[in-house]
mmCIF file of C-alpha atoms in Angstrom:
data_model
loop_
_atom_site.group_PDB
_atom_site.id
_atom_site.type_symbol
_atom_site.label_atom_id
_atom_site.label_comp_id
_atom_site.label_asym_id
_atom_site.label_seq_id
_atom_site.Cartn_x
_atom_site.Cartn_y
_atom_site.Cartn_z
ATOM 1 C CA MET A 18 71.440 90.626 106.200
ATOM 2 C CA SER A 19 73.452 88.648 103.648
ATOM 3 C CA VAL A 20 75.976 86.127 104.932
ATOM 4 C CA LEU A 21 77.993 86.728 101.761
ATOM 5 C CA VAL A 22 78.264 90.455 102.573
ATOM 6 C CA LEU A 23 79.503 89.608 106.082
ATOM 7 C CA VAL A 24 82.107 87.175 104.757
ATOM 8 C CA LEU A 25 83.307 89.603 102.072
ATOM 9 C CA ALA A 26 83.604 92.474 104.568
ATOM 10 C CA VAL A 27 85.571 90.384 107.079
ATOM 11 C CA CYS A 28 87.870 89.067 104.327
ATOM 12 C CA ALA A 29 88.409 92.665 103.191
ATOM 13 C CA ALA A 30 89.290 93.643 106.777
ATOM 14 C CA CYS A 31 91.788 90.766 106.940
ATOM 15 C CA CYS A 32 93.543 91.878 103.749
ATOM 16 C CA LEU A 33 93.605 95.512 104.894
ATOM 17 C CA GLY A 34 95.002 94.669 108.334
ATOM 18 C CA PHE A 35 97.809 92.490 106.987
ATOM 19 C CA GLY A 36 98.536 95.030 104.258
ATOM 20 C CA PHE A 37 98.866 97.947 106.699
ATOM 21 C CA VAL A 38 101.456 96.079 108.777
ATOM 22 C CA LEU A 39 103.610 95.305 105.717
ATOM 23 C CA GLN A 40 103.276 98.838 104.360
ATOM 24 C CA GLN A 41 104.340 100.487 107.618
ATOM 25 C CA SER A 42 107.381 98.247 108.052
ATOM 26 C CA ALA A 43 108.561 99.411 104.608
ATOM 27 C CA ALA A 44 107.472 103.060 104.848
ATOM 28 C CA GLU A 45 109.361 103.694 108.097
ATOM 29 C CA ARG A 46 112.629 103.442 106.137
ATOM 30 C CA ALA A 47 111.610 105.941 103.445
ATOM 31 C CA PRO A 48 113.357 109.346 103.232
ATOM 32 C CA LEU A 49 111.756 111.833 105.609
ATOM 33 C CA GLY A 50 111.980 114.492 102.908
ATOM 34 C CA ASP A 51 109.163 112.690 101.066
ATOM 35 C CA PHE A 52 106.686 113.597 103.823
ATOM 36 C CA LEU A 53 103.277 114.443 102.249
ATOM 37 C CA SER A 54 104.794 114.215 98.763
ATOM 38 C CA PRO A 55 103.800 111.896 95.904
ATOM 39 C CA ARG A 56 107.534 111.114 95.668
ATOM 40 C CA LEU A 57 107.024 108.909 98.698
ATOM 41 C CA LEU A 58 104.975 106.469 96.590
ATOM 42 C CA LEU A 59 107.665 106.453 93.888
ATOM 43 C CA ASP A 60 110.284 105.512 96.498
ATOM 44 C CA LEU A 61 108.129 102.844 98.109
ATOM 45 C CA VAL A 62 107.088 101.185 94.860
ATOM 46 C CA ARG A 63 110.627 99.777 94.634
ATOM 47 C CA VAL A 64 110.310 97.973 97.995
ATOM 48 C CA PRO A 65 108.953 94.378 97.644
ATOM 49 C CA ARG A 66 107.429 94.330 101.133
ATOM 50 C CA TRP A 67 105.497 97.514 100.439
ATOM 51 C CA LEU A 68 104.273 96.119 97.122
ATOM 52 C CA ALA A 69 103.047 93.002 98.936
ATOM 53 C CA GLY A 70 101.227 95.211 101.439
ATOM 54 C CA MET A 71 99.707 97.238 98.606
ATOM 55 C CA GLY A 72 98.582 94.048 96.882
ATOM 56 C CA LEU A 73 96.758 92.999 100.034
ATOM 57 C CA MET A 74 95.287 96.481 100.415
ATOM 58 C CA VAL A 75 93.997 96.477 96.833
ATOM 59 C CA ALA A 76 92.477 93.032 97.407
ATOM 60 C CA GLY A 77 90.804 94.398 100.539
ATOM 61 C CA LEU A 78 89.443 97.399 98.642
ATOM 62 C CA VAL A 79 88.040 95.170 95.899
ATOM 63 C CA LEU A 80 86.390 92.823 98.389
ATOM 64 C CA GLY A 81 85.056 95.827 100.294
ATOM 65 C CA ALA A 82 83.628 97.307 97.104
ATOM 66 C CA ILE A 83 81.860 94.026 96.305
ATOM 67 C CA ALA A 84 80.487 93.941 99.863
ATOM 68 C CA LEU A 85 79.263 97.534 99.465
ATOM 69 C CA GLY A 86 77.499 96.503 96.271
ATOM 70 C CA GLY A 87 75.408 93.984 98.195
ATOM 71 C CA GLY A 88 75.081 95.604 101.612
ATOM 72 C CA GLU A 89 74.526 98.931 103.273
ATOM 73 C CA LEU A 90 77.445 101.210 104.115
ATOM 74 C CA THR A 91 76.301 101.302 107.737
ATOM 75 C CA LEU A 92 76.734 97.516 107.886
ATOM 76 C CA VAL A 93 79.987 97.126 105.960
ATOM 77 C CA GLU A 94 81.945 99.982 107.594
ATOM 78 C CA PRO A 95 81.870 98.615 111.181
ATOM 79 C CA LEU A 96 82.976 95.227 109.864
ATOM 80 C CA LEU A 97 85.897 96.807 107.989
ATOM 81 C CA ALA A 98 87.017 98.327 111.303
ATOM 82 C CA THR A 99 87.964 94.833 112.452
ATOM 83 C CA ASN A 100 91.067 95.126 110.236
ATOM 84 C CA LEU A 101 92.875 96.107 113.431
ATOM 85 C CA LEU A 102 92.299 92.605 114.813
ATOM 86 C CA PHE A 103 94.114 91.093 111.847
ATOM 87 C CA ALA A 104 96.891 93.684 112.035
ATOM 88 C CA LEU A 105 97.378 92.773 115.687
ATOM 89 C CA ALA A 106 97.354 89.053 114.862
ATOM 90 C CA LEU A 107 100.173 89.473 112.321
ATOM 91 C CA SER A 108 102.086 91.751 114.693
ATOM 92 C CA ARG A 109 101.776 89.158 117.476
ATOM 93 C CA VAL A 110 103.326 86.521 115.214
ATOM 94 C CA ARG A 111 106.258 88.856 114.556
ATOM 95 C CA THR A 112 106.755 90.118 118.129
ATOM 96 C CA ARG A 113 105.536 87.021 120.051
ATOM 97 C CA GLN A 114 103.760 89.293 122.536
ATOM 98 C CA PRO A 115 100.839 87.714 124.481
ATOM 99 C CA LEU A 116 97.429 89.391 124.270
ATOM 100 C CA GLY A 117 97.180 90.037 128.001
ATOM 101 C CA ARG A 118 94.297 91.884 129.631
ATOM 102 C CA GLN A 119 94.654 94.893 127.329
ATOM 103 C CA GLY A 120 94.456 92.779 124.188
ATOM 104 C CA TRP A 121 91.503 90.723 125.343
ATOM 105 C CA ALA A 122 89.671 93.847 126.537
ATOM 106 C CA GLY A 123 90.259 95.591 123.214
ATOM 107 C CA LEU A 124 89.139 92.523 121.279
ATOM 108 C CA ALA A 125 85.977 92.204 123.366
ATOM 109 C CA LEU A 126 85.138 95.905 123.005
ATOM 110 C CA LEU A 127 85.706 95.966 119.250
ATOM 111 C CA ALA A 128 83.850 92.725 118.518
ATOM 112 C CA GLY A 129 81.089 93.526 121.017
ATOM 113 C CA GLY A 130 80.722 97.075 119.688
ATOM 114 C CA VAL A 131 80.355 95.909 116.091
ATOM 115 C CA THR A 132 77.813 93.263 117.155
ATOM 116 C CA ALA A 133 75.808 95.726 119.269
ATOM 117 C CA PHE A 134 75.690 98.353 116.522
ATOM 118 C CA VAL A 135 74.663 95.908 113.801
ATOM 119 C CA LEU A 136 72.043 94.077 115.870
ATOM 120 C CA ALA A 137 70.527 97.215 117.398
ATOM 121 C CA GLY A 138 70.576 99.306 114.229
ATOM 122 C CA GLU A 139 69.713 96.517 111.755
ATOM 123 C CA PRO A 140 71.127 98.538 108.818
ATOM 124 C CA ARG A 141 68.891 98.414 105.767
ATOM 125 C CA GLY A 142 68.537 100.254 102.508
ATOM 126 C CA GLY A 143 66.156 103.099 101.792
ATOM 127 C CA SER A 144 65.554 105.897 99.331
ATOM 128 C CA VAL A 145 68.652 107.816 98.294
ATOM 129 C CA VAL A 146 68.522 111.479 99.294
ATOM 130 C CA THR A 147 68.287 113.499 96.077
ATOM 131 C CA ASP A 148 68.904 116.915 97.661
ATOM 132 C CA PRO A 149 72.337 117.972 96.292
ATOM 133 C CA VAL A 150 72.800 120.524 99.087
ATOM 134 C CA ARG A 151 72.643 117.825 101.734
ATOM 135 C CA HIS A 152 74.925 115.582 99.691
ATOM 136 C CA TRP A 153 77.615 118.224 99.215
ATOM 137 C CA LEU A 154 77.276 119.530 102.769
ATOM 138 C CA ILE A 155 78.151 116.146 104.286
ATOM 139 C CA VAL A 156 80.955 115.458 101.811
ATOM 140 C CA GLY A 157 82.260 119.006 102.252
ATOM 141 C CA VAL A 158 82.359 118.699 106.034
ATOM 142 C CA MET A 159 84.329 115.439 105.803
ATOM 143 C CA LEU A 160 86.799 116.824 103.273
ATOM 144 C CA GLY A 161 87.133 120.074 105.214
ATOM 145 C CA LEU A 162 87.938 118.201 108.422
ATOM 146 C CA ALA A 163 90.489 116.072 106.542
ATOM 147 C CA LEU A 164 92.153 119.216 105.154
ATOM 148 C CA LEU A 165 92.233 120.843 108.604
ATOM 149 C CA LEU A 166 93.793 117.735 110.158
ATOM 150 C CA THR A 167 96.395 117.582 107.378
ATOM 151 C CA LEU A 168 97.361 121.236 107.867
ATOM 152 C CA CYS A 169 97.705 120.707 111.615
ATOM 153 C CA ALA A 170 99.778 117.566 110.966
ATOM 154 C CA GLY A 171 102.232 119.610 108.927
ATOM 155 C CA ARG A 172 102.857 121.826 111.967
ATOM 156 C CA LEU A 173 103.036 118.887 114.398
ATOM 157 C CA ARG A 174 104.987 116.660 112.062
ATOM 158 C CA LEU A 175 106.931 114.556 114.568
ATOM 159 C CA THR A 176 104.512 114.658 117.519
ATOM 160 C CA TRP A 177 100.796 114.400 116.754
ATOM 161 C CA GLY A 178 101.303 114.599 113.000
ATOM 162 C CA PRO A 179 101.057 110.852 112.212
ATOM 163 C CA THR A 180 97.843 110.477 114.225
ATOM 164 C CA LEU A 181 96.240 113.497 112.578
ATOM 165 C CA LEU A 182 97.269 112.333 109.094
ATOM 166 C CA ALA A 183 95.833 108.878 109.711
ATOM 167 C CA ALA A 184 92.549 110.379 110.943
ATOM 168 C CA ALA A 185 92.406 112.584 107.829
ATOM 169 C CA ALA A 186 93.002 109.549 105.612
ATOM 170 C CA GLY A 187 90.264 107.670 107.456
ATOM 171 C CA LEU A 188 87.782 110.461 106.703
ATOM 172 C CA LEU A 189 88.773 110.387 103.033
ATOM 173 C CA TYR A 190 88.410 106.615 102.887
ATOM 174 C CA GLY A 191 84.953 106.854 104.478
ATOM 175 C CA VAL A 192 83.846 109.292 101.769
ATOM 176 C CA GLN A 193 85.538 107.094 99.154
ATOM 177 C CA ASP A 194 83.494 104.110 100.318
ATOM 178 C CA SER A 195 80.268 106.092 99.986
ATOM 179 C CA LEU A 196 81.160 107.207 96.449
ATOM 180 C CA THR A 197 82.125 103.622 95.587
ATOM 181 C CA ARG A 198 78.616 102.617 96.624
ATOM 182 C CA VAL A 199 77.128 105.352 94.401
ATOM 183 C CA SER A 200 79.346 104.258 91.486
ATOM 184 C CA GLY A 201 78.135 100.683 91.884
ATOM 185 C CA ARG A 202 74.527 101.819 91.763
ATOM 186 C CA ARG A 203 75.163 103.861 88.617
ATOM 187 C CA PHE A 204 76.845 100.895 86.941
ATOM 188 C CA SER A 205 73.929 98.629 87.848
ATOM 189 C CA ALA A 206 71.419 101.146 86.530
ATOM 190 C CA GLY A 207 73.048 102.237 83.273
ATOM 191 C CA GLY A 208 76.091 100.109 82.629
ATOM 192 C CA LEU A 209 79.608 101.283 81.841
ATOM 193 C CA ALA A 210 78.461 104.357 79.903
ATOM 194 C CA GLU A 211 76.495 105.652 82.882
ATOM 195 C CA LEU A 212 79.462 105.022 85.177
ATOM 196 C CA LEU A 213 82.085 106.736 83.023
ATOM 197 C CA THR A 214 79.959 109.845 82.461
ATOM 198 C CA SER A 215 79.517 110.485 86.187
ATOM 199 C CA TRP A 216 82.055 112.200 88.454
ATOM 200 C CA GLN A 217 81.947 109.704 91.331
ATOM 201 C CA PRO A 218 84.390 107.046 89.988
ATOM 202 C CA TYR A 219 87.017 109.703 89.258
ATOM 203 C CA ALA A 220 86.566 111.145 92.743
ATOM 204 C CA VAL A 221 87.069 107.630 94.141
ATOM 205 C CA VAL A 222 90.477 107.439 92.414
ATOM 206 C CA VAL A 223 91.545 110.920 93.583
ATOM 207 C CA LEU A 224 90.473 110.242 97.168
ATOM 208 C CA GLY A 225 92.238 106.876 97.126
ATOM 209 C CA ILE A 226 95.560 108.333 95.954
ATOM 210 C CA THR A 227 95.338 111.278 98.352
ATOM 211 C CA GLY A 228 94.504 108.997 101.264
ATOM 212 C CA LEU A 229 97.382 106.713 100.309
ATOM 213 C CA VAL A 230 99.887 109.589 100.439
ATOM 214 C CA LEU A 231 98.547 110.641 103.850
ATOM 215 C CA VAL A 232 98.678 107.113 105.252
ATOM 216 C CA GLN A 233 102.182 106.374 103.980
ATOM 217 C CA SER A 234 103.420 109.711 105.364
ATOM 218 C CA ALA A 235 101.968 108.742 108.733
ATOM 219 C CA PHE A 236 103.587 105.296 108.513
ATOM 220 C CA GLU A 237 106.879 106.908 107.518
ATOM 221 C CA THR A 238 107.174 109.164 110.572
ATOM 222 C CA ALA A 239 105.915 106.985 113.431
ATOM 223 C CA PRO A 240 105.224 103.375 114.479
ATOM 224 C CA LEU A 241 101.950 101.730 113.478
ATOM 225 C CA ARG A 242 100.445 102.124 116.944
ATOM 226 C CA ARG A 243 100.398 105.913 116.521
ATOM 227 C CA SER A 244 98.555 105.917 113.199
ATOM 228 C CA LEU A 245 96.453 102.801 112.601
ATOM 229 C CA PRO A 246 93.975 103.368 115.497
ATOM 230 C CA ALA A 247 93.071 106.834 114.193
ATOM 231 C CA LEU A 248 92.715 105.536 110.630
ATOM 232 C CA THR A 249 90.577 102.595 111.714
ATOM 233 C CA ALA A 250 88.308 104.724 113.918
ATOM 234 C CA ALA A 251 87.758 107.620 111.497
ATOM 235 C CA GLN A 252 86.829 105.571 108.434
ATOM 236 C CA PRO A 253 83.676 103.848 109.762
ATOM 237 C CA LEU A 254 82.442 107.024 111.466
ATOM 238 C CA ALA A 255 82.729 108.964 108.194
ATOM 239 C CA GLY A 256 81.217 106.118 106.195
ATOM 240 C CA ILE A 257 78.233 105.756 108.524
ATOM 241 C CA ALA A 258 77.644 109.532 108.402
ATOM 242 C CA CYS A 259 77.584 109.411 104.589
ATOM 243 C CA GLY A 260 75.442 106.283 104.512
ATOM 244 C CA VAL A 261 72.759 107.738 106.758
ATOM 245 C CA GLY A 262 73.204 111.284 105.479
ATOM 246 C CA PHE A 263 72.664 110.876 101.740
ATOM 247 C CA LEU A 264 72.775 107.222 100.660
ATOM 248 C CA GLY A 265 69.457 106.359 102.252
ATOM 249 C CA ASP A 266 70.747 103.806 104.768
ATOM 250 C CA ARG A 267 68.313 103.427 107.645
ATOM 251 C CA LEU A 268 68.835 102.430 111.256
ATOM 252 C CA HIS A 269 66.391 101.898 114.082
ATOM 253 C CA THR A 270 65.824 105.257 115.776
ATOM 254 C CA ASP A 271 63.829 104.395 118.896
ATOM 255 C CA ALA A 272 65.423 105.387 122.193
ATOM 256 C CA GLY A 273 66.619 101.905 123.099
ATOM 257 C CA ALA A 274 68.145 101.236 119.675
ATOM 258 C CA LEU A 275 69.875 104.617 119.573
ATOM 259 C CA ALA A 276 71.400 103.978 122.991
ATOM 260 C CA TRP A 277 72.784 100.609 121.868
ATOM 261 C CA GLU A 278 74.032 102.074 118.572
ATOM 262 C CA ALA A 279 75.837 104.924 120.356
ATOM 263 C CA GLY A 280 77.246 102.485 122.908
ATOM 264 C CA GLY A 281 78.368 100.162 120.120
ATOM 265 C CA LEU A 282 80.207 102.944 118.277
ATOM 266 C CA ALA A 283 81.848 104.087 121.531
ATOM 267 C CA ALA A 284 82.936 100.498 122.258
ATOM 268 C CA ILE A 285 84.347 100.179 118.722
ATOM 269 C CA VAL A 286 86.468 103.310 119.167
ATOM 270 C CA ALA A 287 87.616 102.251 122.662
ATOM 271 C CA GLY A 288 88.529 98.778 121.415
ATOM 272 C CA ILE A 289 90.444 100.252 118.485
ATOM 273 C CA VAL A 290 92.463 102.472 120.822
ATOM 274 C CA LEU A 291 93.281 99.608 123.205
ATOM 275 C CA LEU A 292 94.327 97.276 120.397
ATOM 276 C CA GLY A 293 96.259 99.988 118.590
ATOM 277 C CA LEU A 294 98.302 100.742 121.707
ATOM 278 C CA HIS A 295 98.945 97.069 122.457
ATOM 279 C CA PRO A 296 102.653 96.207 122.981
ATOM 280 C CA ALA A 297 102.438 93.721 120.102
ATOM 281 C CA MET A 298 101.940 96.561 117.628
ATOM 282 C CA PRO A 299 105.205 97.421 115.860
ATOM 283 C CA HIS A 300 107.329 100.071 117.571
ATOM 284 C CA GLY A 301 109.484 100.460 114.467
ATOM 285 C CA THR A 302 112.483 98.341 113.604
ATOM 286 C CA GLY A 303 114.510 101.087 111.973
ATOM 287 C CA GLU A 304 115.169 104.716 112.766
ATOM 288 C CA SER A 305 112.068 106.749 113.530
ATOM 289 C CA GLY A 306 111.252 109.920 111.664
ATOM 290 C CA ARG A 307 112.225 111.958 114.715
ATOM 291 C CA GLU A 308 115.651 110.279 114.925
ATOM 292 C CA ARG A 309 116.368 110.838 111.235
ATOM 293 C CA ALA A 310 115.293 114.473 111.501
ATOM 294 C CA LEU A 311 117.579 115.054 114.472
ATOM 295 C CA GLN A 312 120.493 113.469 112.646
ATOM 296 C CA ARG A 313 120.088 115.924 109.776
ATOM 297 C CA ARG A 314 120.411 118.992 112.021
#
């Protein structure tokens, strides 16, 4: 296990967490009519705070991609989930809310879950699965679930919609991370020509833009606490499924290790939920999407 990979992944999580907070504080003031529309990005690109958040997010994606180039997806994804800790830290500075029992419990569960999963599973590389059916089946399931969640979000726009959109974006980002890993391998094997003649890097761009629209629509219609936990929980679960499913990542599979791995993932999700619902998380400083919608009636 490379110390450099650990440092890069944690730094990526820091940039992502700070970036999400800045993006949501800008997106909540965007026109509600831009919901699930690329126009939302055109409106937000004129907001300096959102651009700062995007800059941090891009930095996080780059650092995460470098970490994926040197480490297994099953190792990097749980570490990226700690972005919620950094989002909470920035939110605490802004709201001056103490951690309290809920915050400390969430922190312990998230940190302990990541540690338990990594130590018990000892993620390591293996032979990439060459069966295209298995590859497309896993990717198809993830994309299908993301589409289903997005369709449901459109019907539940001002209630469960933001949570469902964030979960859909998390699934897309998990698949994006796996394809980023594949793109890195192709570049290492055949250089730029090999990379540009494969479909994976173009899929990475499409998934990134689609996920960005989903995330910003979720940020636009509800406070961060209703979207970021779902995003943070879905991404590592999807990434680990892809890593084990077709990238050849291997984990210990004896009964004891599997129990600790399952317990670690459950603790990660529980910690994410507790931290995401912490009072320090932004409630929204401007009008919520619901309030703006009611005013238009």
